[in-house]
Amino acid sequence: MKTLLLLALLSAPLAADPAGIFRKGSAWKVVSEGHQFAEGMVVDAENNLYFTDVPRSQLWRVDGRTGKKTLLDEMTGRANGIARGPDSRIYGCAGGDRKIYAWTPGTWRKEAVASGPRSNDIAVRKDGTIFFTDPQNQCVWRVSAGAGTLEKAAELEWRPNGITLSLDHKTLLVAEFASRHIHGFAIAEDNTLGKDTLAFQLRVPADGKGSLDGMMVHVDGRLLAGTNLGVQVATPLGKQKPPAPPIVIPIPNNLPRANYVRTSPDGRWLYVAHAKAILRRELDPTFSRNAAQDDR
């Protein structure tokens, strides 16, 4: 039996499509719902989706072909943001346990690779170095690959939340939660961080508080970020002068704010977490290509 949310989405008129982002005739589809707070997402090469439900301490997998949901772990320590590492393990911020866990695909056994501070969101470099945000202490932490040494990578004057890497993994991007700013930090060869620079600027409501959350860099170099206005698509500052204003993809069906966003590796699907539910919608095949041409 279809749920009320699914029925509402299917019966509603097709949502507005700013800037031709979505395939013509596409609509939002429910991937999973009934969650307390669905968060961090990873999509693998087979379009299998992994995500967390933070308060329930759950890690889920949704089969990319059948849509079948499987509960992989129900004692995640309130895992929040997750990311895939170069070893194919899924790394997650278990803020309740004050640990960074790594889950091994297949067995889904987890291992603590770092312990100490609370964590919110996570990014893993190609060399296995882990960076994660700590909003409570206003800092970013670094976990060295292999040795697991935990160090403060950056002390901030603002509350960080979402975190991701540039396409070449040479810049760490950190969202300032209660603002419009995405900060960039150059990553040195020894994985230390350079000075804080402004990398992207997003739209915010009248109070100036954007609730900037889980984000990623798209294949064309633009940022996709979850915010309280919806998913925003932003061009790097300095790429265009003046920079093009961010595109805002509205929140469908009066759901909560967009708190995490991912695209599938094949570029076909946009996945968005809205706390209670995770939705996806098919992207227009020209979405990335047109943007890349415009940015030349």
PDB file of C-alpha atoms in Angstrom:
ATOM      1  CA  MET A   1       0.000   0.000   0.000  1.00  0.00           C
ATOM      2  CA  LYS A   2       1.404   3.339  -1.013  1.00  0.00           C
ATOM      3  CA  THR A   3       2.086   5.831   1.719  1.00  0.00           C
ATOM      4  CA  LEU A   4       0.567   9.283   1.976  1.00  0.00           C
ATOM      5  CA  LEU A   5       3.866  10.941   1.013  1.00  0.00           C
ATOM      6  CA  LEU A   6       4.234   8.844  -2.119  1.00  0.00           C
ATOM      7  CA  LEU A   7       0.621   9.495  -3.111  1.00  0.00           C
ATOM      8  CA  ALA A   8       1.069  13.228  -2.586  1.00  0.00           C
ATOM      9  CA  LEU A   9       4.181  13.335  -4.737  1.00  0.00           C
ATOM     10  CA  LEU A  10       2.634  11.300  -7.536  1.00  0.00           C
ATOM     11  CA  SER A  11      -0.618  13.267  -7.585  1.00  0.00           C
ATOM     12  CA  ALA A  12       0.975  16.720  -7.411  1.00  0.00           C
ATOM     13  CA  PRO A  13       1.769  18.702 -10.561  1.00  0.00           C
ATOM     14  CA  LEU A  14       5.350  18.337 -11.782  1.00  0.00           C
ATOM     15  CA  ALA A  15       7.584  20.581  -9.705  1.00  0.00           C
ATOM     16  CA  ALA A  16       9.177  23.613 -11.275  1.00  0.00           C
ATOM     17  CA  ASP A  17      12.504  22.837 -12.893  1.00  0.00           C
ATOM     18  CA  PRO A  18      14.936  25.738 -12.503  1.00  0.00           C
ATOM     19  CA  ALA A  19      17.476  26.008 -15.314  1.00  0.00           C
ATOM     20  CA  GLY A  20      16.581  22.678 -16.920  1.00  0.00           C
ATOM     21  CA  ILE A  21      18.230  20.576 -14.240  1.00  0.00           C
ATOM     22  CA  PHE A  22      15.876  17.598 -14.528  1.00  0.00           C
ATOM     23  CA  ARG A  23      14.871  15.363 -17.400  1.00  0.00           C
ATOM     24  CA  LYS A  24      11.710  16.610 -19.049  1.00  0.00           C
ATOM     25  CA  GLY A  25       8.652  14.875 -17.594  1.00  0.00           C
ATOM     26  CA  SER A  26      10.535  13.590 -14.538  1.00  0.00           C
ATOM     27  CA  ALA A  27       9.146  13.831 -11.018  1.00  0.00           C
ATOM     28  CA  TRP A  28      10.373  13.278  -7.497  1.00  0.00           C
ATOM     29  CA  LYS A  29      10.236   9.639  -6.368  1.00  0.00           C
ATOM     30  CA  VAL A  30      10.357   8.370  -2.797  1.00  0.00           C
ATOM     31  CA  VAL A  31      13.374   6.149  -2.159  1.00  0.00           C
ATOM     32  CA  SER A  32      12.772   5.655   1.568  1.00  0.00           C
ATOM     33  CA  GLU A  33      10.497   7.272   4.143  1.00  0.00           C
ATOM     34  CA  GLY A  34       9.221   7.028   7.701  1.00  0.00           C
ATOM     35  CA  HIS A  35      12.544   8.075   9.174  1.00  0.00           C
ATOM     36  CA  GLN A  36      13.231  10.129  12.260  1.00  0.00           C
ATOM     37  CA  PHE A  37      16.170  11.937  10.657  1.00  0.00           C
ATOM     38  CA  ALA A  38      17.587  10.448   7.454  1.00  0.00           C
ATOM     39  CA  GLU A  39      21.091  11.773   6.853  1.00  0.00           C
ATOM     40  CA  GLY A  40      24.467  11.011   5.286  1.00  0.00           C
ATOM     41  CA  MET A  41      24.276   9.301   1.890  1.00  0.00           C
ATOM     42  CA  VAL A  42      26.642   7.285  -0.310  1.00  0.00           C
ATOM     43  CA  VAL A  43      25.692   6.002  -3.778  1.00  0.00           C
ATOM     44  CA  ASP A  44      27.896   3.257  -5.266  1.00  0.00           C
ATOM     45  CA  ALA A  45      28.569   2.390  -8.910  1.00  0.00           C
ATOM     46  CA  GLU A  46      25.508   0.103  -9.026  1.00  0.00           C
ATOM     47  CA  ASN A  47      23.240   2.900  -7.740  1.00  0.00           C
ATOM     48  CA  ASN A  48      22.888   1.208  -4.360  1.00  0.00           C
ATOM     49  CA  LEU A  49      22.159   3.890  -1.774  1.00  0.00           C
ATOM     50  CA  TYR A  50      23.516   3.851   1.790  1.00  0.00           C
ATOM     51  CA  PHE A  51      22.234   6.269   4.407  1.00  0.00           C
ATOM     52  CA  THR A  52      21.809   6.767   8.136  1.00  0.00           C
ATOM     53  CA  ASP A  53      18.879   7.493  10.423  1.00  0.00           C
ATOM     54  CA  VAL A  54      20.679   9.420  13.148  1.00  0.00           C
ATOM     55  CA  PRO A  55      18.370   9.199  16.226  1.00  0.00           C
ATOM     56  CA  ARG A  56      17.613   5.538  15.558  1.00  0.00           C
ATOM     57  CA  SER A  57      21.317   4.646  15.118  1.00  0.00           C
ATOM     58  CA  GLN A  58      20.613   2.887  11.829  1.00  0.00           C
ATOM     59  CA  LEU A  59      22.612   2.305   8.647  1.00  0.00           C
ATOM     60  CA  TRP A  60      20.494   1.341   5.627  1.00  0.00           C
ATOM     61  CA  ARG A  61      21.088   0.058   2.098  1.00  0.00           C
ATOM     62  CA  VAL A  62      18.592   0.510  -0.755  1.00  0.00           C
ATOM     63  CA  ASP A  63      19.174  -1.791  -3.721  1.00  0.00           C
ATOM     64  CA  GLY A  64      19.639   0.305  -6.857  1.00  0.00           C
ATOM     65  CA  ARG A  65      17.829  -2.213  -9.061  1.00  0.00           C
ATOM     66  CA  THR A  66      14.946  -3.488  -6.929  1.00  0.00           C
ATOM     67  CA  GLY A  67      14.532  -0.713  -4.342  1.00  0.00           C
ATOM     68  CA  LYS A  68      14.660  -3.290  -1.539  1.00  0.00           C
ATOM     69  CA  LYS A  69      15.774  -1.837   1.803  1.00  0.00           C
ATOM     70  CA  THR A  70      18.164  -3.692   4.121  1.00  0.00           C
ATOM     71  CA  LEU A  71      19.091  -2.638   7.648  1.00  0.00           C
ATOM     72  CA  LEU A  72      22.859  -3.106   7.865  1.00  0.00           C
ATOM     73  CA  ASP A  73      23.488  -1.872  11.409  1.00  0.00           C
ATOM     74  CA  GLU A  74      21.104  -0.795  14.166  1.00  0.00           C
ATOM     75  CA  MET A  75      23.788   0.231  16.664  1.00  0.00           C
ATOM     76  CA  THR A  76      25.703   2.902  14.763  1.00  0.00           C
ATOM     77  CA  GLY A  77      26.230   5.218  17.728  1.00  0.00           C
ATOM     78  CA  ARG A  78      23.940   7.846  16.151  1.00  0.00           C
ATOM     79  CA  ALA A  79      25.976   7.878  12.944  1.00  0.00           C
ATOM     80  CA  ASN A  80      25.434  11.036  10.922  1.00  0.00           C
ATOM     81  CA  GLY A  81      27.455  11.876   7.796  1.00  0.00           C
ATOM     82  CA  ILE A  82      29.050   9.017   5.867  1.00  0.00           C
ATOM     83  CA  ALA A  83      31.577   8.761   3.031  1.00  0.00           C
ATOM     84  CA  ARG A  84      33.208   6.022   1.014  1.00  0.00           C
ATOM     85  CA  GLY A  85      36.955   5.546   1.385  1.00  0.00           C
ATOM     86  CA  PRO A  86      39.547   4.381  -1.171  1.00  0.00           C
ATOM     87  CA  ASP A  87      39.377   0.919   0.472  1.00  0.00           C
ATOM     88  CA  SER A  88      35.626   0.751  -0.382  1.00  0.00           C
ATOM     89  CA  ARG A  89      34.672   0.849   3.287  1.00  0.00           C
ATOM     90  CA  ILE A  90      31.994   3.300   4.415  1.00  0.00           C
ATOM     91  CA  TYR A  91      33.220   5.729   7.066  1.00  0.00           C
ATOM     92  CA  GLY A  92      30.769   7.445   9.389  1.00  0.00           C
ATOM     93  CA  CYS A  93      30.525  10.051  12.146  1.00  0.00           C
ATOM     94  CA  ALA A  94      29.186   8.231  15.192  1.00  0.00           C
ATOM     95  CA  GLY A  95      28.652  11.311  17.331  1.00  0.00           C
ATOM     96  CA  GLY A  96      26.839   9.414  20.074  1.00  0.00           C
ATOM     97  CA  ASP A  97      29.738   7.011  20.540  1.00  0.00           C
ATOM     98  CA  ARG A  98      32.324   9.744  19.937  1.00  0.00           C
ATOM     99  CA  LYS A  99      33.943   7.541  17.294  1.00  0.00           C
ATOM    100  CA  ILE A 100      34.601   7.404  13.584  1.00  0.00           C
ATOM    101  CA  TYR A 101      33.490   3.981  12.371  1.00  0.00           C
ATOM    102  CA  ALA A 102      34.386   2.110   9.189  1.00  0.00           C
ATOM    103  CA  TRP A 103      31.961  -0.526   7.871  1.00  0.00           C
ATOM    104  CA  THR A 104      33.279  -3.316   5.622  1.00  0.00           C
ATOM    105  CA  PRO A 105      30.988  -4.134   2.670  1.00  0.00           C
ATOM    106  CA  GLY A 106      29.690  -7.686   2.704  1.00  0.00           C
ATOM    107  CA  THR A 107      30.044  -8.446   6.407  1.00  0.00           C
ATOM    108  CA  TRP A 108      29.108  -4.880   7.483  1.00  0.00           C
ATOM    109  CA  ARG A 109      31.211  -5.283  10.577  1.00  0.00           C
ATOM    110  CA  LYS A 110      32.390  -1.947  11.896  1.00  0.00           C
ATOM    111  CA  GLU A 111      35.716  -0.849  13.295  1.00  0.00           C
ATOM    112  CA  ALA A 112      36.486   2.301  15.255  1.00  0.00           C
ATOM    113  CA  VAL A 113      39.277   4.132  13.429  1.00  0.00           C
ATOM    114  CA  ALA A 114      39.278   7.186  15.734  1.00  0.00           C
ATOM    115  CA  SER A 115      37.806   8.146  19.118  1.00  0.00           C
ATOM    116  CA  GLY A 116      37.387  11.325  21.135  1.00  0.00           C
ATOM    117  CA  PRO A 117      35.409  14.319  19.891  1.00  0.00           C
ATOM    118  CA  ARG A 118      31.840  14.414  18.639  1.00  0.00           C
ATOM    119  CA  SER A 119      31.545  14.431  14.860  1.00  0.00           C
ATOM    120  CA  ASN A 120      28.963  15.562  12.330  1.00  0.00           C
ATOM    121  CA  ASP A 121      30.019  15.107   8.700  1.00  0.00           C
ATOM    122  CA  ILE A 122      32.977  13.460   7.003  1.00  0.00           C
ATOM    123  CA  ALA A 123      35.187  13.456   3.905  1.00  0.00           C
ATOM    124  CA  VAL A 124      37.860  10.894   2.986  1.00  0.00           C
ATOM    125  CA  ARG A 125      40.758  11.718   0.655  1.00  0.00           C
ATOM    126  CA  LYS A 126      42.135   9.373  -1.986  1.00  0.00           C
ATOM    127  CA  ASP A 127      45.085   8.581   0.295  1.00  0.00           C
ATOM    128  CA  GLY A 128      42.740   7.539   3.134  1.00  0.00           C
ATOM    129  CA  THR A 129      43.098  10.695   5.236  1.00  0.00           C
ATOM    130  CA  ILE A 130      39.837  11.532   7.018  1.00  0.00           C
ATOM    131  CA  PHE A 131      38.514  15.012   7.783  1.00  0.00           C
ATOM    132  CA  PHE A 132      35.403  15.564   9.895  1.00  0.00           C
ATOM    133  CA  THR A 133      33.491  18.497  11.341  1.00  0.00           C
ATOM    134  CA  ASP A 134      32.935  19.129  15.043  1.00  0.00           C
ATOM    135  CA  PRO A 135      30.253  21.835  15.383  1.00  0.00           C
ATOM    136  CA  GLN A 136      30.294  21.797  19.188  1.00  0.00           C
ATOM    137  CA  ASN A 137      33.967  22.741  19.397  1.00  0.00           C
ATOM    138  CA  GLN A 138      33.973  24.760  16.154  1.00  0.00           C
ATOM    139  CA  CYS A 139      36.752  22.860  14.473  1.00  0.00           C
ATOM    140  CA  VAL A 140      37.719  20.342  11.800  1.00  0.00           C
ATOM    141  CA  TRP A 141      39.608  17.202  12.783  1.00  0.00           C
ATOM    142  CA  ARG A 142      42.025  15.085  10.730  1.00  0.00           C
ATOM    143  CA  VAL A 143      42.602  11.327  11.078  1.00  0.00           C
ATOM    144  CA  SER A 144      45.775  10.100   9.399  1.00  0.00           C
ATOM    145  CA  ALA A 145      45.529   7.156   7.027  1.00  0.00           C
ATOM    146  CA  GLY A 146      46.653   3.862   8.506  1.00  0.00           C
ATOM    147  CA  ALA A 147      48.010   5.135  11.823  1.00  0.00           C
ATOM    148  CA  GLY A 148      44.698   6.679  12.866  1.00  0.00           C
ATOM    149  CA  THR A 149      46.359   9.663  14.547  1.00  0.00           C
ATOM    150  CA  LEU A 150      43.760  12.273  15.495  1.00  0.00           C
ATOM    151  CA  GLU A 151      44.673  15.967  15.254  1.00  0.00           C
ATOM    152  CA  LYS A 152      42.887  19.293  14.988  1.00  0.00           C
ATOM    153  CA  ALA A 153      43.145  20.407  11.382  1.00  0.00           C
ATOM    154  CA  ALA A 154      41.472  23.809  11.773  1.00  0.00           C
ATOM    155  CA  GLU A 155      40.073  25.865  14.652  1.00  0.00           C
ATOM    156  CA  LEU A 156      37.229  28.079  13.448  1.00  0.00           C
ATOM    157  CA  GLU A 157      35.280  31.126  14.582  1.00  0.00           C
ATOM    158  CA  TRP A 158      32.036  29.676  13.254  1.00  0.00           C
ATOM    159  CA  ARG A 159      30.040  26.464  13.502  1.00  0.00           C
ATOM    160  CA  PRO A 160      30.944  23.972  10.748  1.00  0.00           C
ATOM    161  CA  ASN A 161      28.574  21.349   9.386  1.00  0.00           C
ATOM    162  CA  GLY A 162      28.739  19.808   5.894  1.00  0.00           C
ATOM    163  CA  ILE A 163      32.164  18.907   4.526  1.00  0.00           C
ATOM    164  CA  THR A 164      33.413  17.661   1.166  1.00  0.00           C
ATOM    165  CA  LEU A 165      36.428  17.646  -1.149  1.00  0.00           C
ATOM    166  CA  SER A 166      37.091  19.319  -4.490  1.00  0.00           C
ATOM    167  CA  LEU A 167      37.238  17.022  -7.507  1.00  0.00           C
ATOM    168  CA  ASP A 168      41.048  16.871  -7.362  1.00  0.00           C
ATOM    169  CA  HIS A 169      41.019  16.399  -3.552  1.00  0.00           C
ATOM    170  CA  LYS A 170      43.309  19.413  -3.162  1.00  0.00           C
ATOM    171  CA  THR A 171      40.755  21.621  -1.398  1.00  0.00           C
ATOM    172  CA  LEU A 172      38.612  20.887   1.641  1.00  0.00           C
ATOM    173  CA  LEU A 173      35.215  22.594   1.571  1.00  0.00           C
ATOM    174  CA  VAL A 174      33.391  23.270   4.841  1.00  0.00           C
ATOM    175  CA  ALA A 175      29.887  24.700   5.270  1.00  0.00           C
ATOM    176  CA  GLU A 176      29.308  27.435   7.838  1.00  0.00           C
ATOM    177  CA  PHE A 177      25.921  26.211   9.054  1.00  0.00           C
ATOM    178  CA  ALA A 178      24.142  29.415  10.127  1.00  0.00           C
ATOM    179  CA  SER A 179      25.250  31.550   7.176  1.00  0.00           C
ATOM    180  CA  ARG A 180      25.545  31.673   3.385  1.00  0.00           C
ATOM    181  CA  HIS A 181      29.257  30.764   3.251  1.00  0.00           C
ATOM    182  CA  ILE A 182      31.134  27.687   2.071  1.00  0.00           C
ATOM    183  CA  HIS A 183      34.775  27.932   3.091  1.00  0.00           C
ATOM    184  CA  GLY A 184      37.737  26.441   1.231  1.00  0.00           C
ATOM    185  CA  PHE A 185      41.043  25.217   2.689  1.00  0.00           C
ATOM    186  CA  ALA A 186      43.941  24.219   0.456  1.00  0.00           C
ATOM    187  CA  ILE A 187      45.332  20.801   1.467  1.00  0.00           C
ATOM    188  CA  ALA A 188      49.130  20.531   1.570  1.00  0.00           C
ATOM    189  CA  GLU A 189      51.088  17.377   0.743  1.00  0.00           C
ATOM    190  CA  ASP A 190      51.271  16.530   4.444  1.00  0.00           C
ATOM    191  CA  ASN A 191      47.470  16.986   4.735  1.00  0.00           C
ATOM    192  CA  THR A 192      47.702  20.188   6.764  1.00  0.00           C
ATOM    193  CA  LEU A 193      45.208  22.890   5.842  1.00  0.00           C
ATOM    194  CA  GLY A 194      45.927  26.329   4.436  1.00  0.00           C
ATOM    195  CA  LYS A 195      44.165  29.577   5.282  1.00  0.00           C
ATOM    196  CA  ASP A 196      40.394  29.946   5.283  1.00  0.00           C
ATOM    197  CA  THR A 197      39.079  31.363   1.988  1.00  0.00           C
ATOM    198  CA  LEU A 198      35.537  31.938   0.719  1.00  0.00           C
ATOM    199  CA  ALA A 199      34.809  29.321  -1.968  1.00  0.00           C
ATOM    200  CA  PHE A 200      31.028  29.510  -2.561  1.00  0.00           C
ATOM    201  CA  GLN A 201      28.222  31.808  -1.462  1.00  0.00           C
ATOM    202  CA  LEU A 202      24.642  30.528  -1.287  1.00  0.00           C
ATOM    203  CA  ARG A 203      21.191  32.062  -1.014  1.00  0.00           C
ATOM    204  CA  VAL A 204      19.681  32.437   2.459  1.00  0.00           C
ATOM    205  CA  PRO A 205      16.313  33.500   3.904  1.00  0.00           C
ATOM    206  CA  ALA A 206      15.758  36.950   5.389  1.00  0.00           C
ATOM    207  CA  ASP A 207      17.361  36.018   8.713  1.00  0.00           C
ATOM    208  CA  GLY A 208      20.620  35.141   6.946  1.00  0.00           C
ATOM    209  CA  LYS A 209      20.722  31.608   8.377  1.00  0.00           C
ATOM    210  CA  GLY A 210      21.031  29.115   5.562  1.00  0.00           C
ATOM    211  CA  SER A 211      21.263  25.834   7.521  1.00  0.00           C
ATOM    212  CA  LEU A 212      24.034  24.754   5.125  1.00  0.00           C
ATOM    213  CA  ASP A 213      24.390  21.006   5.436  1.00  0.00           C
ATOM    214  CA  GLY A 214      25.498  17.908   3.510  1.00  0.00           C
ATOM    215  CA  MET A 215      27.059  18.787   0.153  1.00  0.00           C
ATOM    216  CA  MET A 216      29.199  17.544  -2.726  1.00  0.00           C
ATOM    217  CA  VAL A 217      31.086  18.865  -5.750  1.00  0.00           C
ATOM    218  CA  HIS A 218      29.436  17.834  -9.012  1.00  0.00           C
ATOM    219  CA  VAL A 219      31.441  16.512 -11.971  1.00  0.00           C
ATOM    220  CA  ASP A 220      31.384  19.976 -13.574  1.00  0.00           C
ATOM    221  CA  GLY A 221      32.886  21.694 -10.512  1.00  0.00           C
ATOM    222  CA  ARG A 222      29.684  23.243  -9.205  1.00  0.00           C
ATOM    223  CA  LEU A 223      28.636  22.712  -5.616  1.00  0.00           C
ATOM    224  CA  LEU A 224      25.391  20.935  -4.701  1.00  0.00           C
ATOM    225  CA  ALA A 225      24.377  21.737  -1.123  1.00  0.00           C
ATOM    226  CA  GLY A 226      21.445  20.961   1.126  1.00  0.00           C
ATOM    227  CA  THR A 227      19.958  24.108   2.713  1.00  0.00           C
ATOM    228  CA  ASN A 228      16.729  25.298   4.293  1.00  0.00           C
ATOM    229  CA  LEU A 229      15.676  26.758   0.928  1.00  0.00           C
ATOM    230  CA  GLY A 230      16.228  23.441  -0.848  1.00  0.00           C
ATOM    231  CA  VAL A 231      19.156  22.043  -2.801  1.00  0.00           C
ATOM    232  CA  GLN A 232      21.353  24.809  -4.196  1.00  0.00           C
ATOM    233  CA  VAL A 233      23.632  24.587  -7.224  1.00  0.00           C
ATOM    234  CA  ALA A 234      26.473  27.112  -7.004  1.00  0.00           C
ATOM    235  CA  THR A 235      29.375  28.177  -9.205  1.00  0.00           C
ATOM    236  CA  PRO A 236      32.781  28.663  -7.496  1.00  0.00           C
ATOM    237  CA  LEU A 237      33.567  32.239  -6.591  1.00  0.00           C
ATOM    238  CA  GLY A 238      36.106  33.627  -9.032  1.00  0.00           C
ATOM    239  CA  LYS A 239      34.968  31.298 -11.811  1.00  0.00           C
ATOM    240  CA  GLN A 240      32.701  33.996 -13.170  1.00  0.00           C
ATOM    241  CA  LYS A 241      32.793  37.739 -12.444  1.00  0.00           C
ATOM    242  CA  PRO A 242      30.328  38.506 -11.071  1.00  0.00           C
ATOM    243  CA  PRO A 243      29.549  34.915 -10.057  1.00  0.00           C
ATOM    244  CA  ALA A 244      26.283  33.470 -11.314  1.00  0.00           C
ATOM    245  CA  PRO A 245      23.659  33.412  -8.550  1.00  0.00           C
ATOM    246  CA  PRO A 246      23.017  29.945  -7.110  1.00  0.00           C
ATOM    247  CA  ILE A 247      20.143  27.933  -8.522  1.00  0.00           C
ATOM    248  CA  VAL A 248      17.642  26.865  -5.861  1.00  0.00           C
ATOM    249  CA  ILE A 249      15.748  23.596  -6.346  1.00  0.00           C
ATOM    250  CA  PRO A 250      12.569  24.042  -4.276  1.00  0.00           C
ATOM    251  CA  ILE A 251      11.638  21.633  -1.500  1.00  0.00           C
ATOM    252  CA  PRO A 252       8.807  19.379  -2.748  1.00  0.00           C
ATOM    253  CA  ASN A 253       5.547  18.758  -0.902  1.00  0.00           C
ATOM    254  CA  ASN A 254       6.404  20.914   2.152  1.00  0.00           C
ATOM    255  CA  LEU A 255       9.006  18.451   3.394  1.00  0.00           C
ATOM    256  CA  PRO A 256      11.655  19.585   5.936  1.00  0.00           C
ATOM    257  CA  ARG A 257      14.799  21.346   4.732  1.00  0.00           C
ATOM    258  CA  ALA A 258      17.218  19.598   2.409  1.00  0.00           C
ATOM    259  CA  ASN A 259      19.870  18.260   4.745  1.00  0.00           C
ATOM    260  CA  TYR A 260      22.023  16.095   2.442  1.00  0.00           C
ATOM    261  CA  VAL A 261      22.500  15.766  -1.317  1.00  0.00           C
ATOM    262  CA  ARG A 262      24.239  13.269  -3.601  1.00  0.00           C
ATOM    263  CA  THR A 263      24.238  12.347  -7.286  1.00  0.00           C
ATOM    264  CA  SER A 264      24.663   8.837  -8.630  1.00  0.00           C
ATOM    265  CA  PRO A 265      28.107   8.085 -10.138  1.00  0.00           C
ATOM    266  CA  ASP A 266      26.572   7.768 -13.611  1.00  0.00           C
ATOM    267  CA  GLY A 267      25.134  11.283 -13.292  1.00  0.00           C
ATOM    268  CA  ARG A 268      21.583  10.093 -13.811  1.00  0.00           C
ATOM    269  CA  TRP A 269      19.977  10.687 -10.405  1.00  0.00           C
ATOM    270  CA  LEU A 270      19.872  13.432  -7.812  1.00  0.00           C
ATOM    271  CA  TYR A 271      19.259  12.100  -4.283  1.00  0.00           C
ATOM    272  CA  VAL A 272      18.095  14.451  -1.533  1.00  0.00           C
ATOM    273  CA  ALA A 273      17.530  13.736   2.178  1.00  0.00           C
ATOM    274  CA  HIS A 274      14.700  15.677   3.823  1.00  0.00           C
ATOM    275  CA  ALA A 275      14.954  14.173   7.331  1.00  0.00           C
ATOM    276  CA  LYS A 276      11.665  12.234   7.130  1.00  0.00           C
ATOM    277  CA  ALA A 277      12.321  10.859   3.650  1.00  0.00           C
ATOM    278  CA  ILE A 278      14.879  10.448   0.892  1.00  0.00           C
ATOM    279  CA  LEU A 279      13.795  11.364  -2.638  1.00  0.00           C
ATOM    280  CA  ARG A 280      15.421  11.110  -6.030  1.00  0.00           C
ATOM    281  CA  ARG A 281      14.774  12.651  -9.425  1.00  0.00           C
ATOM    282  CA  GLU A 282      16.267  12.029 -12.852  1.00  0.00           C
ATOM    283  CA  LEU A 283      18.708  14.670 -14.071  1.00  0.00           C
ATOM    284  CA  ASP A 284      18.688  16.033 -17.591  1.00  0.00           C
ATOM    285  CA  PRO A 285      21.560  14.461 -19.588  1.00  0.00           C
ATOM    286  CA  THR A 286      22.744  17.949 -20.591  1.00  0.00           C
ATOM    287  CA  PHE A 287      22.849  19.295 -17.022  1.00  0.00           C
ATOM    288  CA  SER A 288      26.589  18.830 -16.526  1.00  0.00           C
ATOM    289  CA  ARG A 289      27.595  19.329 -20.149  1.00  0.00           C
ATOM    290  CA  ASN A 290      25.853  22.688 -20.494  1.00  0.00           C
ATOM    291  CA  ALA A 291      27.325  23.948 -17.232  1.00  0.00           C
ATOM    292  CA  ALA A 292      30.819  22.916 -18.267  1.00  0.00           C
ATOM    293  CA  GLN A 293      30.459  24.814 -21.551  1.00  0.00           C
ATOM    294  CA  ASP A 294      29.108  27.905 -19.782  1.00  0.00           C
ATOM    295  CA  ASP A 295      32.079  27.938 -17.386  1.00  0.00           C
ATOM    296  CA  ARG A 296      34.783  27.948 -20.043  1.00  0.00           C
TER     297      ARG A 296
END
